[in-house]
PDB file of C-alpha atoms in Angstrom:
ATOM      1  CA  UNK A   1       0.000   0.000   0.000  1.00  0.00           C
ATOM      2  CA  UNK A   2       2.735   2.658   1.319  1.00  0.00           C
ATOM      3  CA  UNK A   3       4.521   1.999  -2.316  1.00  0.00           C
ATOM      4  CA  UNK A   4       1.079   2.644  -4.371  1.00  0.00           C
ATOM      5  CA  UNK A   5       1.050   5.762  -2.170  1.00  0.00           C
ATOM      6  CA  UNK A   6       4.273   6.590  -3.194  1.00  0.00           C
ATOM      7  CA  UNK A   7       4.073   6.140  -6.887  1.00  0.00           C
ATOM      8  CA  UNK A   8       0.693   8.253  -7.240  1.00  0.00           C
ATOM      9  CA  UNK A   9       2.403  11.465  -4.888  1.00  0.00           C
ATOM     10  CA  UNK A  10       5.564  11.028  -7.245  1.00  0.00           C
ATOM     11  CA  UNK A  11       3.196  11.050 -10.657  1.00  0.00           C
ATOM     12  CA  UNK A  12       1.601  13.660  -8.892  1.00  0.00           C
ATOM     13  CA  UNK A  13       4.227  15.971  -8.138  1.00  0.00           C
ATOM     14  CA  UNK A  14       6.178  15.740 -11.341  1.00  0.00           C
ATOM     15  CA  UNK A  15       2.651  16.647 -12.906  1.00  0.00           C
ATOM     16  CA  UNK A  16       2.736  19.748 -10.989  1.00  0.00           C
ATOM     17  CA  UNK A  17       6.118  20.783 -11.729  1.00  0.00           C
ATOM     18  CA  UNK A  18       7.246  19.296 -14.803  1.00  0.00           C
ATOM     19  CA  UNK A  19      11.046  18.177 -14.292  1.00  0.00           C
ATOM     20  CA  UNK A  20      11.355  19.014 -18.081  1.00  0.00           C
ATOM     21  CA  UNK A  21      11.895  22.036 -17.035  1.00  0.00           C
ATOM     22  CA  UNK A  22      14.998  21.928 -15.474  1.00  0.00           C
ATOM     23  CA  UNK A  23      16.717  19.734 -18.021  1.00  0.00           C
ATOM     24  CA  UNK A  24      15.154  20.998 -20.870  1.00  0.00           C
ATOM     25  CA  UNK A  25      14.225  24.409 -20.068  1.00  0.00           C
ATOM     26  CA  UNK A  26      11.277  26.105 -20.899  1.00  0.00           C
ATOM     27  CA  UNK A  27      11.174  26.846 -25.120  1.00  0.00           C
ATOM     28  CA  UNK A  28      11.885  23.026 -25.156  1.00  0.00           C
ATOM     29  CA  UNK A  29       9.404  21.596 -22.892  1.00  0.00           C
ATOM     30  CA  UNK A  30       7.086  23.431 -24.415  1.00  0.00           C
ATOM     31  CA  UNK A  31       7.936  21.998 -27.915  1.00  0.00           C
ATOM     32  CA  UNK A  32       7.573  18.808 -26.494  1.00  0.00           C
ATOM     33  CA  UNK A  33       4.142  19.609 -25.167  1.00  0.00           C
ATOM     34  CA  UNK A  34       3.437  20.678 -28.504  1.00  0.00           C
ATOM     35  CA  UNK A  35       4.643  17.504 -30.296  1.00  0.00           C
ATOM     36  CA  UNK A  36       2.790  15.188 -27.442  1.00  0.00           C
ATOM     37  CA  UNK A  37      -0.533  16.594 -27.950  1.00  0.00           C
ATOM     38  CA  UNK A  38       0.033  16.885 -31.547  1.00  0.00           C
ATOM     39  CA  UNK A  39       0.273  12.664 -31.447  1.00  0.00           C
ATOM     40  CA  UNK A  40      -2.177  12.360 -29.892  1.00  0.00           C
ATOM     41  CA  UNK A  41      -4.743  14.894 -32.029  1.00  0.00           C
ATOM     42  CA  UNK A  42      -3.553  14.698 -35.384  1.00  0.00           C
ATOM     43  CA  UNK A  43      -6.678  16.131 -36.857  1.00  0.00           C
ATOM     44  CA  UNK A  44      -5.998  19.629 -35.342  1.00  0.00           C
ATOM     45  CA  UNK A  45      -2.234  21.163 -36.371  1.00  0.00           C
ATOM     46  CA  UNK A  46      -0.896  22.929 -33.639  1.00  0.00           C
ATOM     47  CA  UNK A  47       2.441  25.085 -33.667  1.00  0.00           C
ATOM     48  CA  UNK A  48       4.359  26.971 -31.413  1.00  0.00           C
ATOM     49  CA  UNK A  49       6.570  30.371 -32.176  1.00  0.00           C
ATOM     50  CA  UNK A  50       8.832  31.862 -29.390  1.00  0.00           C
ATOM     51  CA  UNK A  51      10.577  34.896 -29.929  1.00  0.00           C
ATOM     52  CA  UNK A  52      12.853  37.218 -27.384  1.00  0.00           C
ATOM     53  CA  UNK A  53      14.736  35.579 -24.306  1.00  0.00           C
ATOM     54  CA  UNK A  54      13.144  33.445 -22.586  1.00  0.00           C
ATOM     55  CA  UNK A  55      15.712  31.125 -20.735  1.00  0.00           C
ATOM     56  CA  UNK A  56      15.892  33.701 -16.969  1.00  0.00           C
ATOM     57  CA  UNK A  57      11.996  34.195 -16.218  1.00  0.00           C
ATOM     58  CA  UNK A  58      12.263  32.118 -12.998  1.00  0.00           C
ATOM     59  CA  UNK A  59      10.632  28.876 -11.741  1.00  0.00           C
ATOM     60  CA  UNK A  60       7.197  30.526 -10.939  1.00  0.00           C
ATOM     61  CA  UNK A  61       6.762  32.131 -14.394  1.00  0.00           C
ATOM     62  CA  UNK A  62       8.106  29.181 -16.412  1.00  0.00           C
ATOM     63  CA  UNK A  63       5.428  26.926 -14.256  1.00  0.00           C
ATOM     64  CA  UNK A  64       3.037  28.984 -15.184  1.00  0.00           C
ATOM     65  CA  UNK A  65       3.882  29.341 -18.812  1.00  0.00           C
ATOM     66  CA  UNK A  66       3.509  25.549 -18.675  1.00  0.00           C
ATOM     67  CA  UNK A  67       0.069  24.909 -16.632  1.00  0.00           C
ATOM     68  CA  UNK A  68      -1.528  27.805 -18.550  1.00  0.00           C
ATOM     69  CA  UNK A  69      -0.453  26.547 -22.257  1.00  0.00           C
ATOM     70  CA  UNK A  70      -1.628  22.624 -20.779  1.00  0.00           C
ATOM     71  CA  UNK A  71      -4.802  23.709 -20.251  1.00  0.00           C
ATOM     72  CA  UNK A  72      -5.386  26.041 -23.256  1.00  0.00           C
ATOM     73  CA  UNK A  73      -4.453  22.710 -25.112  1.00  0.00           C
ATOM     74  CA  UNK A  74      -6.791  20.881 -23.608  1.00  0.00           C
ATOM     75  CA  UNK A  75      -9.662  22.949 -23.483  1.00  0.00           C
ATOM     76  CA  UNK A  76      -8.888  22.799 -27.505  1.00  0.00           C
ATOM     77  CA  UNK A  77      -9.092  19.395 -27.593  1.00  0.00           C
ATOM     78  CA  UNK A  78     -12.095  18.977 -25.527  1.00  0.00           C
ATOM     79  CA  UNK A  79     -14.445  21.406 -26.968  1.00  0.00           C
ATOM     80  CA  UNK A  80     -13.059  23.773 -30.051  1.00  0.00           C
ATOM     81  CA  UNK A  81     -13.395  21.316 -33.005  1.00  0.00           C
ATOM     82  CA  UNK A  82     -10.498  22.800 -34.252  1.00  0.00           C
ATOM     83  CA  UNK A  83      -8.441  21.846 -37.408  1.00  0.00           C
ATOM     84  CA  UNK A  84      -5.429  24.571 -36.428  1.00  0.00           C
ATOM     85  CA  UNK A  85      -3.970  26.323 -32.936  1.00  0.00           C
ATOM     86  CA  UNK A  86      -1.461  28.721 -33.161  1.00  0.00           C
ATOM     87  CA  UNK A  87       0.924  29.408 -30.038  1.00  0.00           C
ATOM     88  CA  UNK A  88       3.055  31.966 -29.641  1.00  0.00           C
ATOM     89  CA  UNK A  89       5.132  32.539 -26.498  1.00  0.00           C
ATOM     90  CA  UNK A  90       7.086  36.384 -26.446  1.00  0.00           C
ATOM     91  CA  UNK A  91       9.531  38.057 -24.507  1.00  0.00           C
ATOM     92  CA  UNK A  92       9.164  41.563 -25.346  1.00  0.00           C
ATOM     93  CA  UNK A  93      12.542  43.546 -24.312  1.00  0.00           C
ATOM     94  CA  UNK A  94      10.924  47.136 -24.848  1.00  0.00           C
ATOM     95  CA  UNK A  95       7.940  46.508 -23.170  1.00  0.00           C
ATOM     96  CA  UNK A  96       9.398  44.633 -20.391  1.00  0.00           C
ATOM     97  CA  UNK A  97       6.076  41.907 -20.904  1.00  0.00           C
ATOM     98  CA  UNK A  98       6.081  37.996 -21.635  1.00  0.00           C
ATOM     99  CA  UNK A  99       3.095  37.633 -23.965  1.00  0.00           C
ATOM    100  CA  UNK A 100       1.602  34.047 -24.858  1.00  0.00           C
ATOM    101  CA  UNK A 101      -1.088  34.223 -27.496  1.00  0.00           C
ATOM    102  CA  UNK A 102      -3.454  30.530 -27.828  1.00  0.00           C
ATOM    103  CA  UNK A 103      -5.200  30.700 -30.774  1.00  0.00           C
ATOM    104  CA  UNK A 104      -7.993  28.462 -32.471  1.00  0.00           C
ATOM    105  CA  UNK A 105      -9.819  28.404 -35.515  1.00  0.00           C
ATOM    106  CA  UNK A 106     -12.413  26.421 -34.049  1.00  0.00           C
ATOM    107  CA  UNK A 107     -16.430  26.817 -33.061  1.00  0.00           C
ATOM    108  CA  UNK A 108     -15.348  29.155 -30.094  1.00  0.00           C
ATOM    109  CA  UNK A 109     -17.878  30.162 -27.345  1.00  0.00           C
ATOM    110  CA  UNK A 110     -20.052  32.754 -26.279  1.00  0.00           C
ATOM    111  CA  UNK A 111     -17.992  34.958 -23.553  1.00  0.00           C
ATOM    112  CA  UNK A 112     -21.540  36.479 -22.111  1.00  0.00           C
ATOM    113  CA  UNK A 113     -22.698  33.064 -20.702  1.00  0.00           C
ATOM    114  CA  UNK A 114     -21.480  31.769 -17.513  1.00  0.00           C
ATOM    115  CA  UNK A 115     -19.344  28.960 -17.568  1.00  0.00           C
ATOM    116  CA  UNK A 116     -19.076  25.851 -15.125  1.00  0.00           C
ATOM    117  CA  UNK A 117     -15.406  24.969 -16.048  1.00  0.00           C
ATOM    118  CA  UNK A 118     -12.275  25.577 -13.653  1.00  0.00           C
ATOM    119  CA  UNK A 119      -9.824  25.809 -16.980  1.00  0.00           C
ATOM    120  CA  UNK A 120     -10.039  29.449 -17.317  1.00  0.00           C
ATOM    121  CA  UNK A 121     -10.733  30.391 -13.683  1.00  0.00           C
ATOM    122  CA  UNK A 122      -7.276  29.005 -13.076  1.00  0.00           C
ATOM    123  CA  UNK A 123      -5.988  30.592 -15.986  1.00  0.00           C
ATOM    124  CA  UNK A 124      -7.038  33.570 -14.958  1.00  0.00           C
ATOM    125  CA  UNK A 125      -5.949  33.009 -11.240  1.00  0.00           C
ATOM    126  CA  UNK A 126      -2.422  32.253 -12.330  1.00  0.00           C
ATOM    127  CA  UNK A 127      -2.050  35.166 -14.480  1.00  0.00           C
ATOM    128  CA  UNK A 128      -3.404  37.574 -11.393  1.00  0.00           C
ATOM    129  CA  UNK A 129      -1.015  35.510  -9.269  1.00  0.00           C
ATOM    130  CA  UNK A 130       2.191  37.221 -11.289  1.00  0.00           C
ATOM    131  CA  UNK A 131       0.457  40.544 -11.582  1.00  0.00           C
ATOM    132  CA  UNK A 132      -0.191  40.350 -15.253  1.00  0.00           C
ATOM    133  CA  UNK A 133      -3.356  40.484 -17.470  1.00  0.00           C
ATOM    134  CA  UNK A 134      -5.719  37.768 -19.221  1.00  0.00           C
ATOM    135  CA  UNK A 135      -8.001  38.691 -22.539  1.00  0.00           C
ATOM    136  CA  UNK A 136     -10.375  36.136 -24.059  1.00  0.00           C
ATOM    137  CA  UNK A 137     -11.842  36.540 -27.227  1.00  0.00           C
ATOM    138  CA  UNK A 138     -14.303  34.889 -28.983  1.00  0.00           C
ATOM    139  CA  UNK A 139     -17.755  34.157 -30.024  1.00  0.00           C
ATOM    140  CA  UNK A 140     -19.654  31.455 -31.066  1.00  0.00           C
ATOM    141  CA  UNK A 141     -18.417  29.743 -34.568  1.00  0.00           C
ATOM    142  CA  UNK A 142     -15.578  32.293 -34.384  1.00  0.00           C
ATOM    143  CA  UNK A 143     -12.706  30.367 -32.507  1.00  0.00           C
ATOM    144  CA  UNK A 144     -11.151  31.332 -29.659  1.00  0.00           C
ATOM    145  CA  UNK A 145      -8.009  33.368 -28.697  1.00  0.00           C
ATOM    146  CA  UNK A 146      -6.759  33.687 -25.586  1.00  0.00           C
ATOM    147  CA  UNK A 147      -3.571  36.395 -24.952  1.00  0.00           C
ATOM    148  CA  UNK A 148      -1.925  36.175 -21.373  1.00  0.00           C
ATOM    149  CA  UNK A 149       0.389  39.554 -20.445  1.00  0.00           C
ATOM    150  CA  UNK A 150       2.854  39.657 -17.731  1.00  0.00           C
ATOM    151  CA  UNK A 151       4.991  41.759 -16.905  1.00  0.00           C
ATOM    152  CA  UNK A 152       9.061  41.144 -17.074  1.00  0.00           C
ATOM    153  CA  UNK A 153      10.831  44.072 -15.848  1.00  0.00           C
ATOM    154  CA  UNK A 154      13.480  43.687 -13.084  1.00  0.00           C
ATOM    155  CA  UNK A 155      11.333  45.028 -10.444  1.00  0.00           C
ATOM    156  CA  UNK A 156       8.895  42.510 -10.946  1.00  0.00           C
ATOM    157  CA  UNK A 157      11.308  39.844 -10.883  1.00  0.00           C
ATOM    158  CA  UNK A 158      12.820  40.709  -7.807  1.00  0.00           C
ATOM    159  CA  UNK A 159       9.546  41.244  -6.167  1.00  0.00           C
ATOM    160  CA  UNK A 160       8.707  37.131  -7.509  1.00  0.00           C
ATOM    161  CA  UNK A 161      12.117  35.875  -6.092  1.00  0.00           C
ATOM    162  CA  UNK A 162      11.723  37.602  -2.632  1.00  0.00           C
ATOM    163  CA  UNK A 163       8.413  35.641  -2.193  1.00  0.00           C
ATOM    164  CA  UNK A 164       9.661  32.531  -3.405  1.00  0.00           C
TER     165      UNK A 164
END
């Protein structure tokens, strides 16, 4: 029994923070996210575009990064009947902001009607969390595109690494 408990913490916690991460760092875990899903949904064509540095924005943002781009992928495969997402993942130098754009071309979803799902709530809780700024857009038969802002100066990440 103690070794079943074991084995489901350990799956557990390595969902929660991907150890990708720290071998692989961040633009390549995230490929490999890409490529995973991309197996396993071949009717929908997904690809990812980074762009600016993105190897020294710290555990909390990289985890983030990671959970937020998991569950944009799977809310795509659950319920956009998409044929195409587009990811792309910025670090913006002049305006100091990490910007990660999800976008689908599939049946999207009314934004005026409450929702029951967690997916975005967290989302949106984990981009509040680092101080940054969540837009959804999208209406029914329209897709669905989903742009996460945070910010990247040096104040911010000394503020992040003093809480950590």
């Amino acid at each position: 029994v103690s070794a079943h408990i074991y084995d489901v913490v350990h799956t557990l916690m390595r969902q929660l923070r991907p150890s990708g991460l720290d071998e692989l760092g961040l633009v390549e875990i995230l490929q490999e996210m890409v490529r995973t899903w991309q197996a396993r949904h071949p009717e929908t064509r997904c690809t990812l575009t980074t762009q600016g540095e993105l190897d020294q924005l710290g555990e909390t943002i990289n985890i983030t990064l990671y959970r937020v781009m998991q569950e944009c992928l799977t809310n795509v495969a659950k319920y956009a009947n998409a044929s195409q997402v587009t990811i792309t993942l910025e670090a913006n130098p002049v305006t100091q902001q990490l910007i990660l754009k999800v976008q689908d071309n599939g049946q999207g979803m009314s934004l005026t009607k409450p929702r029951r799902g967690l997916g975005l709530i967290g989302i949106r809780e984990r981009t509040q969390a680092l101080e940054g700024h969540l837009q959804l857009e999208s209406s029914e038969g329209q897709g669905m595109k989903i742009t996460l802002t945070i910010p990247i100066a040096e104040e911010y990440q000394q503020k992040r690494r003093k809480r950590q």
